[in-house]
Structure formats: C-alpha cells, structure tokens
Amino acid sequence: MREIASKQQLRLAFLRWAMVTVPFVLLLGFASARLAPVGAANRWYAALVKPAQTPPDWAFPVAWTIIYIFMGVALAMIIHARGSRLRGTAIILFALQLVVNLIWSPLFFGAHQVFAALIVIALMFVLALATTLLFGRIRAAAAWLFVPYLAWLVFAGLLTFEIDRLNPNAETLVPSSSSTQISL
C-alpha cells in the first residue's frame, strides 16, 4: 500500500532540510570571509581608492547574510523536490557556484588579486544565473530567491571593476601581513 504524505508532513520535511541547508550555507560563507580580514579590518582594502558608490562596511555582511539565507532556503526547496529529474543536476550546479563564491573573498581580500577576483565574480554570475534558471524549472520560488544574489553580483562586479580601474597596482599597495619586508 502506498501512502501519500500530508501537506503538513511535506512542510515539515522541507523545514528539516532548511534547518540544515541555511546554517550550512551561512557557515561556509562566513568561514570564507574569515580566511582574510575584510572591510576596514583589512589594511590593504582600507588603502584602496574606492568608487563613490561603495556602500558602508556594515552593508556587506548584512547583504551576504540575507543572500546566504535565501540561497539555503532555495537549496532546501530543490532538495525537497524529489520528483524532479533535474534535482541532481541543480544541486551539483548550486554546489559549483557556491565553491566559486567562496573563492572570491580570500582571493580579493587575502591575495589582493583584484582582476582575478573580477574574473571570479563574472564566473560566479554565469554559474548563479544557470543555477537560477535550472532552479526555476524545478521550483519557481527557489529561482526567485536567487534574484537578489544575481543583483548583488552585478553590483559587486561593478565595484570590483571600478576598484581595479582606480587601483592598477592594487596587489602591491600594502604588503601582506605575512611579508618579510621591513619598512624604515
């Protein structure tokens, strides 16, 4: 005998997934940001010439927290979509775009590679857009949860482009804390 789950059982199953995916995505995002000091805590970043549209430092963790929560909920929706033949591919694409996402902060703030970070943000956008489109074929709401992420990536890409343009030798602006150079 086959039993069909009630709406409440389905809702609870989704919530169980969300209770795992949201903290997991948040944890990975925050861990990536901790690999190198970010914002004003980073001497190199503080010394950069920044475009006028650069938001205050507090806006970045707020935006990323919201984005990572939305990403975790979207992932839970896709994991919960058991009947979809696209589910496995969508989860793999999500993981791939998240790995690329997690590379950006250490590359930009830690390695001071602004142009490489710009390339990574472009790749991140392409993968996030592909993820959004695939999520949309499975659950429209999951795709809509990715729209703020896409918008933020466009904005962050423009900021990174402008920082690269305004600071052509950014990687040499301030020696990294691991440098053995002595200033006199």
mmCIF file of C-alpha atoms in Angstrom:
data_model
loop_
_atom_site.group_PDB
_atom_site.id
_atom_site.type_symbol
_atom_site.label_atom_id
_atom_site.label_comp_id
_atom_site.label_asym_id
_atom_site.label_seq_id
_atom_site.Cartn_x
_atom_site.Cartn_y
_atom_site.Cartn_z
ATOM 1 C CA MET A 1 0.000 0.000 0.000
ATOM 2 C CA ARG A 2 1.334 3.421 -0.968
ATOM 3 C CA GLU A 3 0.656 6.338 1.292
ATOM 4 C CA ILE A 4 0.859 9.905 0.193
ATOM 5 C CA ALA A 5 2.343 12.381 2.646
ATOM 6 C CA SER A 6 0.054 15.053 4.012
ATOM 7 C CA LYS A 7 0.741 18.744 3.391
ATOM 8 C CA GLN A 8 1.913 19.073 6.984
ATOM 9 C CA GLN A 9 4.362 16.182 6.569
ATOM 10 C CA LEU A 10 5.712 17.714 3.373
ATOM 11 C CA ARG A 11 6.068 21.113 5.072
ATOM 12 C CA LEU A 12 7.935 19.528 7.982
ATOM 13 C CA ALA A 13 10.244 17.648 5.602
ATOM 14 C CA PHE A 14 11.067 20.914 3.834
ATOM 15 C CA LEU A 15 11.685 22.664 7.178
ATOM 16 C CA ARG A 16 14.062 19.881 8.227
ATOM 17 C CA TRP A 17 16.064 20.406 5.057
ATOM 18 C CA ALA A 18 16.035 24.192 5.530
ATOM 19 C CA MET A 19 17.297 23.778 9.111
ATOM 20 C CA VAL A 20 20.359 22.067 7.636
ATOM 21 C CA THR A 21 20.941 23.971 4.397
ATOM 22 C CA VAL A 22 20.544 27.543 5.712
ATOM 23 C CA PRO A 23 23.090 27.227 8.554
ATOM 24 C CA PHE A 24 25.412 25.214 6.288
ATOM 25 C CA VAL A 25 25.474 27.880 3.556
ATOM 26 C CA LEU A 26 25.826 30.656 6.168
ATOM 27 C CA LEU A 27 28.687 28.828 7.867
ATOM 28 C CA LEU A 28 30.565 28.343 4.596
ATOM 29 C CA GLY A 29 30.077 31.987 3.645
ATOM 30 C CA PHE A 30 31.253 33.293 6.998
ATOM 31 C CA ALA A 31 34.199 30.865 7.037
ATOM 32 C CA SER A 32 35.287 32.149 3.625
ATOM 33 C CA ALA A 33 35.118 35.734 4.876
ATOM 34 C CA ARG A 34 37.272 34.797 7.891
ATOM 35 C CA LEU A 35 40.169 33.478 5.805
ATOM 36 C CA ALA A 36 41.360 37.077 5.405
ATOM 37 C CA PRO A 37 40.320 40.268 7.198
ATOM 38 C CA VAL A 38 37.591 42.089 5.275
ATOM 39 C CA GLY A 39 36.396 45.670 5.102
ATOM 40 C CA ALA A 40 38.033 48.265 7.351
ATOM 41 C CA ALA A 41 39.820 45.489 9.281
ATOM 42 C CA ASN A 42 41.903 44.865 6.159
ATOM 43 C CA ARG A 43 44.764 47.404 5.820
ATOM 44 C CA TRP A 44 45.061 46.744 2.112
ATOM 45 C CA TYR A 45 41.343 47.288 1.431
ATOM 46 C CA ALA A 46 41.311 50.418 3.601
ATOM 47 C CA ALA A 47 44.143 51.871 1.499
ATOM 48 C CA LEU A 48 42.389 51.283 -1.831
ATOM 49 C CA VAL A 49 40.770 54.096 -3.762
ATOM 50 C CA LYS A 50 37.122 53.080 -3.846
ATOM 51 C CA PRO A 51 34.345 54.223 -6.161
ATOM 52 C CA ALA A 52 31.784 56.682 -4.819
ATOM 53 C CA GLN A 53 29.010 54.057 -4.900
ATOM 54 C CA THR A 54 30.843 51.796 -2.413
ATOM 55 C CA PRO A 55 28.418 51.024 0.428
ATOM 56 C CA PRO A 56 29.469 51.393 4.067
ATOM 57 C CA ASP A 57 31.328 48.404 5.540
ATOM 58 C CA TRP A 58 28.318 47.254 7.584
ATOM 59 C CA ALA A 59 26.236 46.749 4.410
ATOM 60 C CA PHE A 60 28.352 43.869 3.103
ATOM 61 C CA PRO A 61 27.790 41.373 5.945
ATOM 62 C CA VAL A 62 24.094 42.324 6.058
ATOM 63 C CA ALA A 63 23.677 41.760 2.315
ATOM 64 C CA TRP A 64 25.623 38.496 2.337
ATOM 65 C CA THR A 65 23.727 37.170 5.352
ATOM 66 C CA ILE A 66 20.411 37.753 3.583
ATOM 67 C CA ILE A 67 21.750 36.290 0.330
ATOM 68 C CA TYR A 68 23.128 33.177 2.052
ATOM 69 C CA ILE A 69 19.836 32.644 3.907
ATOM 70 C CA PHE A 70 17.930 32.892 0.614
ATOM 71 C CA MET A 71 20.415 30.515 -1.034
ATOM 72 C CA GLY A 72 19.989 27.992 1.789
ATOM 73 C CA VAL A 73 16.191 28.125 1.571
ATOM 74 C CA ALA A 74 16.339 27.782 -2.235
ATOM 75 C CA LEU A 75 18.620 24.762 -1.889
ATOM 76 C CA ALA A 76 16.211 23.190 0.622
ATOM 77 C CA MET A 77 13.368 23.666 -1.875
ATOM 78 C CA ILE A 78 15.362 21.909 -4.581
ATOM 79 C CA ILE A 79 16.495 19.062 -2.327
ATOM 80 C CA HIS A 80 12.875 18.639 -1.279
ATOM 81 C CA ALA A 81 11.685 18.416 -4.918
ATOM 82 C CA ARG A 82 12.109 14.639 -5.012
ATOM 83 C CA GLY A 83 10.084 14.050 -8.149
ATOM 84 C CA SER A 84 12.239 16.255 -10.380
ATOM 85 C CA ARG A 85 14.691 14.575 -12.706
ATOM 86 C CA LEU A 86 16.664 17.869 -12.769
ATOM 87 C CA ARG A 87 17.178 17.894 -8.998
ATOM 88 C CA GLY A 88 20.612 16.205 -9.004
ATOM 89 C CA THR A 89 21.980 18.480 -11.711
ATOM 90 C CA ALA A 90 20.591 21.542 -9.918
ATOM 91 C CA ILE A 91 22.244 20.534 -6.640
ATOM 92 C CA ILE A 92 25.602 19.985 -8.378
ATOM 93 C CA LEU A 93 25.340 23.354 -10.146
ATOM 94 C CA PHE A 94 24.420 25.017 -6.841
ATOM 95 C CA ALA A 95 27.485 23.455 -5.178
ATOM 96 C CA LEU A 96 29.736 24.572 -8.035
ATOM 97 C CA GLN A 97 28.544 28.174 -7.920
ATOM 98 C CA LEU A 98 28.910 28.159 -4.119
ATOM 99 C CA VAL A 99 32.521 26.946 -4.351
ATOM 100 C CA VAL A 100 33.304 29.759 -6.804
ATOM 101 C CA ASN A 101 31.503 32.188 -4.465
ATOM 102 C CA LEU A 102 33.648 31.079 -1.530
ATOM 103 C CA ILE A 103 36.864 31.663 -3.516
ATOM 104 C CA TRP A 104 36.185 35.360 -4.080
ATOM 105 C CA SER A 105 36.754 36.802 -0.603
ATOM 106 C CA PRO A 106 40.161 35.152 0.058
ATOM 107 C CA LEU A 107 41.249 35.997 -3.491
ATOM 108 C CA PHE A 108 40.279 39.666 -3.209
ATOM 109 C CA PHE A 109 40.966 40.468 0.458
ATOM 110 C CA GLY A 110 43.710 37.922 1.157
ATOM 111 C CA ALA A 111 45.655 37.604 -2.095
ATOM 112 C CA HIS A 112 44.890 41.192 -3.241
ATOM 113 C CA GLN A 113 44.160 39.937 -6.752
ATOM 114 C CA VAL A 114 41.529 42.426 -7.917
ATOM 115 C CA PHE A 115 41.498 41.472 -11.599
ATOM 116 C CA ALA A 116 41.377 37.747 -10.799
ATOM 117 C CA ALA A 117 38.522 38.487 -8.363
ATOM 118 C CA LEU A 118 36.720 40.266 -11.206
ATOM 119 C CA ILE A 119 37.063 37.148 -13.370
ATOM 120 C CA VAL A 120 35.780 35.030 -10.473
ATOM 121 C CA ILE A 121 32.775 37.326 -9.992
ATOM 122 C CA ALA A 122 31.944 37.026 -13.699
ATOM 123 C CA LEU A 123 32.142 33.226 -13.462
ATOM 124 C CA MET A 124 30.096 33.365 -10.261
ATOM 125 C CA PHE A 125 27.391 35.350 -12.067
ATOM 126 C CA VAL A 126 27.257 32.928 -15.000
ATOM 127 C CA LEU A 127 27.000 29.918 -12.643
ATOM 128 C CA ALA A 128 24.447 31.659 -10.411
ATOM 129 C CA LEU A 129 22.349 32.582 -13.457
ATOM 130 C CA ALA A 130 22.491 28.984 -14.721
ATOM 131 C CA THR A 131 21.533 27.780 -11.225
ATOM 132 C CA THR A 132 18.635 30.255 -11.118
ATOM 133 C CA LEU A 133 17.328 29.116 -14.495
ATOM 134 C CA LEU A 134 17.592 25.445 -13.544
ATOM 135 C CA PHE A 135 16.015 26.067 -10.141
ATOM 136 C CA GLY A 136 13.185 27.841 -11.977
ATOM 137 C CA ARG A 137 12.458 24.687 -13.963
ATOM 138 C CA ILE A 138 12.051 22.808 -10.674
ATOM 139 C CA ARG A 139 10.581 25.369 -8.251
ATOM 140 C CA ALA A 140 9.853 28.950 -9.302
ATOM 141 C CA ALA A 141 10.136 30.219 -5.727
ATOM 142 C CA ALA A 142 13.683 28.820 -5.463
ATOM 143 C CA ALA A 143 14.659 30.761 -8.592
ATOM 144 C CA TRP A 144 13.146 33.974 -7.236
ATOM 145 C CA LEU A 145 15.221 33.578 -4.069
ATOM 146 C CA PHE A 146 18.334 33.806 -6.279
ATOM 147 C CA VAL A 147 17.352 37.149 -7.868
ATOM 148 C CA PRO A 148 18.811 39.310 -5.037
ATOM 149 C CA TYR A 149 22.039 37.298 -5.337
ATOM 150 C CA LEU A 150 22.221 37.982 -9.066
ATOM 151 C CA ALA A 151 21.573 41.688 -8.492
ATOM 152 C CA TRP A 152 24.247 41.834 -5.782
ATOM 153 C CA LEU A 153 26.748 40.062 -8.056
ATOM 154 C CA VAL A 154 26.177 42.667 -10.771
ATOM 155 C CA PHE A 155 26.709 45.446 -8.211
ATOM 156 C CA ALA A 156 29.760 43.725 -6.670
ATOM 157 C CA GLY A 157 31.166 43.131 -10.145
ATOM 158 C CA LEU A 158 30.843 46.811 -10.977
ATOM 159 C CA LEU A 159 32.522 47.757 -7.683
ATOM 160 C CA THR A 160 35.343 45.291 -8.310
ATOM 161 C CA PHE A 161 35.781 46.607 -11.865
ATOM 162 C CA GLU A 162 35.977 50.186 -10.578
ATOM 163 C CA ILE A 163 38.427 49.222 -7.815
ATOM 164 C CA ASP A 164 40.601 47.538 -10.437
ATOM 165 C CA ARG A 165 40.416 50.615 -12.665
ATOM 166 C CA LEU A 166 41.165 53.047 -9.810
ATOM 167 C CA ASN A 167 43.988 50.920 -8.365
ATOM 168 C CA PRO A 168 46.020 49.497 -11.277
ATOM 169 C CA ASN A 169 48.733 48.141 -8.956
ATOM 170 C CA ALA A 170 46.465 47.140 -6.101
ATOM 171 C CA GLU A 171 48.319 43.927 -5.253
ATOM 172 C CA THR A 172 51.408 45.959 -4.291
ATOM 173 C CA LEU A 173 49.565 48.706 -2.415
ATOM 174 C CA VAL A 174 50.249 47.389 1.091
ATOM 175 C CA PRO A 175 52.499 44.435 1.900
ATOM 176 C CA SER A 176 50.547 41.492 3.232
ATOM 177 C CA SER A 177 50.880 40.711 6.930
ATOM 178 C CA SER A 178 52.945 37.645 6.023
ATOM 179 C CA SER A 179 55.523 39.780 4.198
ATOM 180 C CA THR A 180 59.074 39.719 5.491
ATOM 181 C CA GLN A 181 59.844 43.200 4.171
ATOM 182 C CA ILE A 182 60.975 45.744 6.708
ATOM 183 C CA SER A 183 59.988 49.371 6.259
ATOM 184 C CA LEU A 184 62.382 52.055 7.506
#
